[in-house]
Amino acid sequence: MTATVARSEWDTEERRELRALVRRFTEREIVPSLAEWEDAGAMPRALHRRAGELGLLSLGFPEAAGGEGGHLDSAVATEELILAGGSSGVVAGLFTHGIAAPHIALHGSPELVDRFVRPTLRGELIGSLGITEPGTGSDVAGITTRAVRDGDDYVVTGAKTFITSGTRADFVTTAVRTGGPGHRGISLLVIETDRPGVHRTALRKMGWHCSDTATISLDEVRVPASNLVGAEGSGFRQIMERFGSERLSLAVQAYATAQRCVELTIAWATQRETFGAPLSTRQVVRHRIAQMARRASVARVYVRDVFERWEAGEDVVTELAMAKNQAVEACDWVVNEAVQLHGGAGYLHGVEVERHYRDARILGIGGGTNEIMDEVIASRLGLD
Ligand SMILES: Cc1cc2nc3c(=O)[nH]c(=O)nc-3n(C[C@H](O)[C@H](O)[C@H](O)COP(=O)(O)OP(=O)(O)OC[C@H]3O[C@@H](n4cnc5c(N)ncnc54)[C@H](O)[C@@H]3O)c2cc1C
């Protein structure tokens, strides 16, 4: 018997086992119910508990906060969840803690870690990240939600919008203004959603239907000052610190979605017959699928390379922005062609490529838009 040799960091024995675990979980516990959750507009809490039991929510979190494994493990889980028939919408809703909890794990007090991070990694709590407001999205430094100190509390007033998992969240890691204008006046405060003055409204979207999204208004919400994450005024730095992993996760979702659509289209084109022969025998179709596969592969190789360098601590701010845009561009192109090659079937609700087509549209908007990524690149190229 030949010994199995890891071909890359992404393909070690442990990561192959992780892939197998995620594939089983996705095929058995997600795929059969996904259409129902898409129509319901949210996923059940029980799914978080199950993912917690399997250790999938702990990936990428420090051991000191109840985590295990590195960011690469969490990327492997994301890839496999999509390749096994899940979706970026499932990743967004089930792994929201990946954007909501790291700040607390890294900069929060031990008490905050015990109250919010550990139970979230066990799947017992759901967290959200509240940065975007009705008046500002890309310009994070422009947020206006205000937290005014009053004794041992802050009193918070403002609104957050487009908040992933916002209708189900037990707590929101919220960007608030505790100081003057600009980025130095921003802090992060954990706000429990059962506090008086928190009101939530569900938003309907083009895609990511199984991932609930909310506008959260905060009307003089009294929050203990001990819920502050890190020092006052450190919020913007903490947010920027975490943008790297969010952007990489979205890039992984993009190339994995593209790869899944390549596979679905190959399966379709080999069995669908037109004019007496399978679609896969037509040169124009074969070449289109070859191009889809090429774009998905090139995006995967580039994003994985940047991912490894980022995890090793290299300064890859420019490459990270390039990776996100490259993967999103590949994904947008591939999902469009996948729908096209499925013909009318590709336009039907419930057909997998239709879902990926709608879900993919957010990847170039969330976590820093395509334009903001280009701004980052231009600035690092010395064009300021
Ligand atoms: C489904 C979904 C889930 C989301 N989840 C969350 C979440 O969990 N938490 C959270 O805080 N936010 C979340 N967001 C918000 C998301 O991060 C923002 O939508 C995004 O950052 C863009 O902000 P905006 O919508 O305000 O657009 P704007 O900033 O108003 O931008 C509008 C357009 O102008 C372009 N633009 C802006 N500034 C410039 C510039 N200087 N130069 C050139 N072009 C520019 C943008 O690229 C975009 O095309 C979510 C959004 C969606 C749709």
Coordinates of C-alpha atoms and ligand atoms in Angstrom, one line a residue:
M1 CA 0.0 0.0 0.0
T2 CA 1.4 3.4 -0.9
A3 CA 1.7 5.9 1.9
T4 CA -0.5 9.0 1.4
V5 CA 1.7 12.1 1.1
A6 CA 0.3 15.6 1.7
R7 CA 0.6 17.5 -1.6
S8 CA 0.1 20.9 0.1
E9 CA -0.9 22.5 3.4
W10 CA -4.5 22.2 2.2
D11 CA -4.2 18.4 1.8
T12 CA -2.7 17.0 4.9
E13 CA -4.0 13.9 6.6
E14 CA -5.8 15.9 9.3
R15 CA -7.4 18.3 6.7
R16 CA -8.5 15.3 4.6
E17 CA -10.3 14.0 7.7
L18 CA -11.8 17.5 8.3
R19 CA -13.0 17.6 4.7
A20 CA -14.6 14.2 5.1
L21 CA -16.3 15.3 8.4
V22 CA -17.7 18.5 6.8
R23 CA -18.8 16.6 3.7
R24 CA -20.8 14.1 5.8
F25 CA -22.3 16.9 7.9
T26 CA -23.3 18.9 4.8
E27 CA -24.8 16.0 2.9
R28 CA -26.7 14.6 5.9
E29 CA -27.6 17.6 7.9
I30 CA -27.7 20.6 5.5
V31 CA -28.5 19.5 2.0
P32 CA -31.8 17.7 2.8
S33 CA -33.2 20.9 4.5
L34 CA -31.6 23.7 2.7
A35 CA -34.5 24.5 0.4
E36 CA -36.8 24.7 3.4
W37 CA -34.4 27.1 5.2
E38 CA -34.1 29.2 2.1
D39 CA -37.8 29.6 2.0
A40 CA -38.1 30.2 5.7
G41 CA -35.3 32.9 5.6
A42 CA -33.2 31.4 8.4
M43 CA -31.5 28.3 9.7
P44 CA -32.4 26.5 12.9
R45 CA -30.4 27.0 16.1
A46 CA -30.1 23.2 16.3
L47 CA -27.7 23.3 13.3
H48 CA -25.4 25.6 15.3
R49 CA -25.4 23.2 18.2
R50 CA -24.6 20.3 15.9
A51 CA -21.8 22.2 14.2
G52 CA -20.5 23.1 17.7
E53 CA -20.6 19.5 18.8
L54 CA -18.5 18.5 15.7
G55 CA -15.9 21.2 16.6
L56 CA -16.6 23.2 13.3
L57 CA -17.4 26.5 15.1
S58 CA -14.1 26.4 17.0
L59 CA -11.8 26.4 13.9
G60 CA -9.6 29.5 13.7
F61 CA -10.2 30.6 17.3
P62 CA -7.4 30.7 19.9
E63 CA -7.3 27.7 22.3
A64 CA -7.4 30.1 25.2
A65 CA -10.9 31.1 24.1
G66 CA -12.1 27.6 23.5
G67 CA -11.0 27.3 19.9
E68 CA -8.8 24.8 18.0
G69 CA -7.1 24.7 14.6
G70 CA -6.0 27.5 12.4
H71 CA -7.6 29.8 9.9
L72 CA -6.6 27.3 7.1
D73 CA -8.8 24.7 8.8
S74 CA -11.7 27.1 8.8
A75 CA -11.1 27.8 5.1
V76 CA -11.0 24.0 4.4
A77 CA -14.4 23.7 6.2
T78 CA -15.8 26.6 4.1
E79 CA -14.6 25.1 0.8
E80 CA -15.9 21.6 1.6
L81 CA -19.3 22.8 2.8
I82 CA -19.9 24.5 -0.5
L83 CA -18.4 21.7 -2.6
A84 CA -20.6 19.2 -0.9
G85 CA -23.8 21.0 -1.8
G86 CA -24.1 23.8 0.8
S87 CA -23.7 27.4 -0.2
S88 CA -22.1 30.7 0.7
G89 CA -25.5 31.6 2.3
V90 CA -25.1 28.7 4.7
V91 CA -21.5 29.7 5.4
A92 CA -22.7 33.3 6.1
G93 CA -25.5 32.3 8.5
L94 CA -23.8 29.3 10.3
F95 CA -20.3 30.8 10.6
T96 CA -21.3 34.4 11.4
H97 CA -19.3 34.0 14.6
G98 CA -16.3 34.1 12.4
I99 CA -16.9 37.8 12.0
A100 CA -18.7 38.5 15.3
A101 CA -16.5 36.8 17.9
P102 CA -12.8 37.1 17.1
H103 CA -12.5 40.6 18.5
I104 CA -13.9 39.4 21.8
A105 CA -11.6 36.3 21.7
L106 CA -8.5 38.4 21.1
H107 CA -9.2 41.6 23.0
G108 CA -12.1 41.0 25.3
S109 CA -11.9 40.4 29.1
P110 CA -11.8 36.8 30.3
E111 CA -15.4 37.4 31.5
L112 CA -16.5 38.4 28.0
V113 CA -14.8 35.4 26.5
D114 CA -16.6 33.1 29.0
R115 CA -20.0 34.7 28.5
F116 CA -19.9 35.1 24.7
V117 CA -17.1 33.3 22.9
R118 CA -17.1 29.9 24.5
P119 CA -20.9 29.3 24.3
T120 CA -20.9 30.6 20.7
L121 CA -18.2 28.1 19.7
R122 CA -20.3 25.4 21.3
G123 CA -23.2 26.5 19.2
E124 CA -25.3 27.6 22.2
L125 CA -25.3 31.3 21.3
I126 CA -25.5 33.2 18.0
G127 CA -23.5 36.4 17.5
S128 CA -23.5 39.1 14.9
L129 CA -21.2 41.9 13.9
G130 CA -22.8 45.4 13.7
I131 CA -20.7 47.9 11.8
T132 CA -22.8 49.0 8.8
E133 CA -25.4 51.7 9.4
P134 CA -28.2 53.2 7.1
G135 CA -25.9 56.2 6.5
T136 CA -22.6 54.5 6.1
G137 CA -21.1 51.2 4.9
S138 CA -17.8 51.4 3.1
D139 CA -16.7 54.4 5.1
V140 CA -16.5 52.6 8.5
A141 CA -14.9 55.7 10.2
G142 CA -18.2 57.6 9.5
I143 CA -20.4 55.6 11.8
T144 CA -22.7 57.7 14.0
T145 CA -24.2 55.2 16.5
R146 CA -23.3 56.8 19.8
A147 CA -22.4 55.3 23.2
V148 CA -22.5 57.8 26.0
R149 CA -20.9 56.8 29.4
D150 CA -23.4 57.1 32.3
G151 CA -22.0 55.7 35.5
D152 CA -21.0 52.0 35.0
D153 CA -23.0 51.9 31.7
Y154 CA -23.0 53.1 28.2
V155 CA -26.3 54.4 26.7
V156 CA -26.4 53.5 23.1
T157 CA -28.5 55.2 20.4
G158 CA -28.4 54.6 16.6
A159 CA -29.0 51.9 14.0
K160 CA -27.2 49.1 12.3
T161 CA -28.3 47.6 9.0
F162 CA -27.6 44.6 6.8
I163 CA -26.6 42.6 9.9
T164 CA -26.0 38.9 9.1
S165 CA -27.8 36.6 11.6
G166 CA -29.3 39.8 13.1
T167 CA -32.8 38.5 13.6
R168 CA -31.5 35.4 15.6
A169 CA -28.4 36.9 17.3
D170 CA -28.2 36.8 21.1
F171 CA -25.5 39.5 21.0
V172 CA -24.1 41.9 18.5
T173 CA -20.4 43.0 18.6
T174 CA -21.3 46.6 17.8
A175 CA -19.2 49.5 16.5
V176 CA -20.1 52.6 18.5
R177 CA -18.8 56.1 18.7
T178 CA -17.5 56.7 22.2
G179 CA -15.3 59.6 21.3
G180 CA -14.9 62.4 18.7
P181 CA -15.3 62.1 14.9
G182 CA -13.1 59.9 12.7
H183 CA -11.6 56.4 13.3
R184 CA -10.1 57.2 16.7
G185 CA -13.6 57.7 18.3
I186 CA -14.8 54.2 17.6
S187 CA -15.1 51.4 20.2
L188 CA -16.5 47.9 20.1
L189 CA -19.3 47.1 22.5
V190 CA -21.1 43.7 23.0
I191 CA -24.8 44.4 23.1
E192 CA -27.2 41.6 24.1
T193 CA -30.3 41.7 21.9
D194 CA -32.7 41.1 24.8
R195 CA -31.9 44.5 26.3
P196 CA -34.7 47.1 26.4
G197 CA -34.5 49.5 23.4
V198 CA -33.1 46.9 20.9
H199 CA -35.6 46.5 18.0
R200 CA -35.0 44.2 15.0
T201 CA -36.5 44.1 11.5
A202 CA -35.8 41.3 9.1
L203 CA -34.6 42.3 5.6
R204 CA -35.5 40.3 2.4
K205 CA -32.6 39.9 -0.1
M206 CA -31.8 38.8 -3.6
G207 CA -29.8 35.8 -2.3
W208 CA -28.4 34.3 0.9
H209 CA -32.0 33.5 1.7
C210 CA -31.2 30.9 4.4
S211 CA -29.0 33.5 6.1
D212 CA -31.2 36.0 8.0
T213 CA -30.3 39.7 7.8
A214 CA -31.7 42.5 10.0
T215 CA -31.8 46.2 10.7
I216 CA -31.2 46.7 14.4
S217 CA -32.3 50.0 15.9
L218 CA -30.8 50.9 19.3
D219 CA -33.0 53.3 21.3
E220 CA -31.2 54.4 24.5
V221 CA -30.0 50.9 25.2
R222 CA -28.2 50.6 28.5
V223 CA -25.2 48.4 28.3
P224 CA -22.6 47.7 31.1
A225 CA -19.2 49.3 30.4
S226 CA -17.7 45.9 31.1
N227 CA -19.1 44.8 27.7
L228 CA -16.5 47.0 26.0
V229 CA -14.1 44.9 23.9
G230 CA -10.5 46.2 24.4
A231 CA -9.8 49.8 25.2
E232 CA -12.1 52.7 24.4
G233 CA -11.1 54.1 20.9
S234 CA -9.6 50.8 19.7
G235 CA -12.6 49.7 17.7
F236 CA -11.5 50.8 14.3
R237 CA -8.1 49.1 14.6
Q238 CA -9.8 45.9 15.8
I239 CA -12.2 46.0 12.9
M240 CA -9.4 46.6 10.3
E241 CA -7.3 43.7 12.0
R242 CA -10.2 41.3 11.3
F243 CA -11.0 42.5 7.8
G244 CA -8.2 40.3 6.5
S245 CA -9.9 37.0 7.6
E246 CA -13.3 38.2 6.4
R247 CA -12.0 39.1 3.0
L248 CA -10.2 35.8 2.6
S249 CA -13.2 33.8 3.7
L250 CA -15.3 35.6 1.1
A251 CA -12.6 34.8 -1.5
V252 CA -12.7 31.2 -0.5
Q253 CA -16.5 31.1 -0.8
A254 CA -16.2 32.7 -4.3
Y255 CA -13.7 30.1 -5.7
A256 CA -15.5 27.2 -4.0
T257 CA -18.9 28.4 -5.4
A258 CA -17.3 28.6 -8.9
Q259 CA -15.8 25.1 -8.5
R260 CA -19.1 23.7 -7.4
C261 CA -20.8 25.3 -10.4
V262 CA -18.2 23.8 -12.7
E263 CA -19.0 20.3 -11.3
L264 CA -22.7 20.8 -11.5
T265 CA -22.4 22.0 -15.1
I266 CA -20.2 19.0 -16.2
A267 CA -22.8 16.6 -14.7
W268 CA -25.6 18.5 -16.5
A269 CA -23.8 18.8 -19.8
T270 CA -23.0 15.1 -20.0
Q271 CA -26.6 14.0 -19.4
R272 CA -28.6 16.7 -21.2
E273 CA -29.2 15.9 -24.9
T274 CA -30.1 18.4 -27.6
F275 CA -30.5 17.6 -31.3
G276 CA -29.7 13.9 -30.5
A277 CA -26.4 14.4 -28.7
P278 CA -25.2 15.4 -25.2
L279 CA -24.4 19.0 -24.7
S280 CA -20.9 18.0 -23.7
T281 CA -20.1 16.9 -27.3
R282 CA -20.6 20.5 -28.6
Q283 CA -17.4 22.3 -28.9
V284 CA -18.8 25.6 -27.8
V285 CA -20.1 24.0 -24.6
R286 CA -16.9 22.1 -23.9
H287 CA -14.8 25.2 -24.3
R288 CA -17.1 27.2 -22.1
I289 CA -16.8 24.6 -19.3
A290 CA -13.0 24.5 -19.9
Q291 CA -13.0 28.3 -19.3
M292 CA -15.2 28.0 -16.2
A293 CA -12.8 25.4 -14.8
R294 CA -9.7 27.5 -15.6
R295 CA -11.1 30.6 -13.9
A296 CA -12.1 28.6 -10.8
S297 CA -8.7 26.9 -10.6
V298 CA -6.6 30.1 -11.1
A299 CA -8.7 31.9 -8.4
R300 CA -8.2 28.9 -6.0
V301 CA -4.5 28.8 -6.4
Y302 CA -4.0 32.5 -6.0
V303 CA -6.3 32.8 -3.0
R304 CA -4.8 29.8 -1.3
D305 CA -1.3 31.3 -1.8
V306 CA -2.3 34.6 -0.3
F307 CA -4.1 32.8 2.5
E308 CA -0.9 30.9 3.5
R309 CA 1.2 34.0 3.4
W310 CA -1.4 35.9 5.5
E311 CA -1.6 33.1 8.1
A312 CA 2.3 33.1 8.2
G313 CA 2.1 36.8 9.2
E314 CA 3.3 38.4 6.0
D315 CA 2.0 41.8 4.9
V316 CA -0.3 40.9 2.1
V317 CA -2.8 43.7 2.3
T318 CA -2.5 44.4 -1.4
E319 CA -2.6 40.7 -2.5
L320 CA -5.5 40.1 -0.2
A321 CA -7.6 42.8 -1.9
M322 CA -6.4 41.3 -5.3
A323 CA -7.4 37.8 -4.2
K324 CA -10.9 38.8 -3.2
N325 CA -11.5 40.7 -6.4
Q326 CA -10.0 38.0 -8.6
A327 CA -12.1 35.2 -6.9
V328 CA -15.3 37.3 -7.0
E329 CA -14.7 38.1 -10.7
A330 CA -14.2 34.4 -11.5
C331 CA -17.2 33.4 -9.5
D332 CA -19.5 36.0 -11.1
W333 CA -18.5 34.8 -14.5
V334 CA -18.8 31.1 -13.7
V335 CA -22.2 31.3 -12.0
N336 CA -23.6 33.2 -15.0
E337 CA -22.3 30.6 -17.5
A338 CA -23.5 27.8 -15.3
V339 CA -27.1 29.2 -15.4
Q340 CA -26.8 29.8 -19.2
L341 CA -25.7 26.2 -19.9
H342 CA -28.5 24.8 -17.8
G343 CA -31.0 26.7 -20.1
G344 CA -34.5 27.2 -18.6
A345 CA -33.7 24.8 -15.8
G346 CA -31.0 27.1 -14.6
Y347 CA -33.6 29.8 -14.0
L348 CA -35.8 27.7 -11.8
H349 CA -36.1 28.3 -8.1
G350 CA -34.7 25.3 -6.2
V351 CA -32.1 24.4 -8.9
E352 CA -28.7 24.6 -7.3
V353 CA -27.0 26.8 -9.9
E354 CA -29.8 29.3 -9.6
R355 CA -29.1 29.6 -5.9
H356 CA -25.4 30.1 -6.4
Y357 CA -26.1 32.7 -9.1
R358 CA -28.1 34.8 -6.6
D359 CA -25.8 34.1 -3.6
A360 CA -22.7 35.0 -5.5
R361 CA -23.8 38.6 -6.1
I362 CA -23.1 39.6 -2.5
L363 CA -19.5 38.4 -2.5
G364 CA -18.3 41.6 -4.3
I365 CA -20.3 43.8 -1.9
G366 CA -19.7 42.4 1.6
G367 CA -16.5 42.7 3.6
G368 CA -15.3 45.6 1.4
T369 CA -16.7 46.1 -2.1
N370 CA -14.9 45.5 -5.4
E371 CA -14.3 49.2 -5.6
I372 CA -13.0 49.5 -2.1
M373 CA -10.6 46.6 -2.8
D374 CA -9.4 48.4 -5.9
E375 CA -8.9 51.6 -3.8
V376 CA -6.7 49.5 -1.4
I377 CA -4.7 48.2 -4.3
A378 CA -4.3 51.6 -5.9
S379 CA -3.3 53.2 -2.7
R380 CA -0.6 50.5 -2.0
L381 CA 0.7 51.0 -5.5
G382 CA 1.5 54.5 -4.5
L383 CA -1.3 56.3 -6.3
D384 CA -2.4 58.4 -3.3
Ligands
LIG1 C1 -26.4 40.3 2.7 C2 -25.5 41.3 3.4 C3 -24.9 40.9 4.6 C4 -24.2 41.9 5.3 N1 -23.7 41.6 6.5 C5 -23.1 42.5 7.3 C6 -22.8 42.3 8.7 O1 -23.0 41.2 9.2 N2 -22.3 43.3 9.4 C7 -22.1 44.6 8.9 O2 -21.7 45.4 9.6 N3 -22.4 44.8 7.6 C8 -22.9 43.8 6.8 N4 -23.2 44.1 5.5 C9 -23.0 45.4 4.9 C10 -21.8 45.4 3.9 O3 -20.6 45.3 4.5 C11 -22.0 46.8 3.1 O4 -23.1 46.7 2.3 C12 -20.8 47.1 2.3 O5 -19.7 47.4 3.1 C13 -21.0 48.3 1.4 O6 -21.5 49.4 2.1 P1 -22.8 50.1 1.6 O7 -23.9 49.1 1.3 O8 -23.2 51.2 2.6 O9 -22.4 50.8 0.2 P2 -21.8 52.2 0.0 O10 -20.6 52.3 0.9 O11 -22.8 53.3 0.1 O12 -21.3 52.1 -1.5 C14 -22.1 52.1 -2.6 C15 -21.3 51.9 -3.9 O13 -20.4 53.0 -4.0 C16 -19.1 52.4 -4.1 N5 -18.2 53.3 -3.3 C17 -18.2 53.7 -2.0 N6 -17.2 54.5 -1.7 C18 -16.5 54.6 -2.9 C19 -15.3 55.3 -3.2 N7 -14.6 56.0 -2.3 N8 -14.8 55.2 -4.4 C20 -15.4 54.4 -5.4 N9 -16.6 53.8 -5.1 C21 -17.1 53.8 -3.9 C22 -19.2 51.1 -3.4 O14 -18.1 50.2 -3.9 C23 -20.5 50.6 -3.9 O15 -20.5 50.1 -5.2 C24 -24.0 43.2 4.7 C25 -24.5 43.5 3.5 C26 -25.3 42.6 2.8 C27 -26.0 43.0 1.6

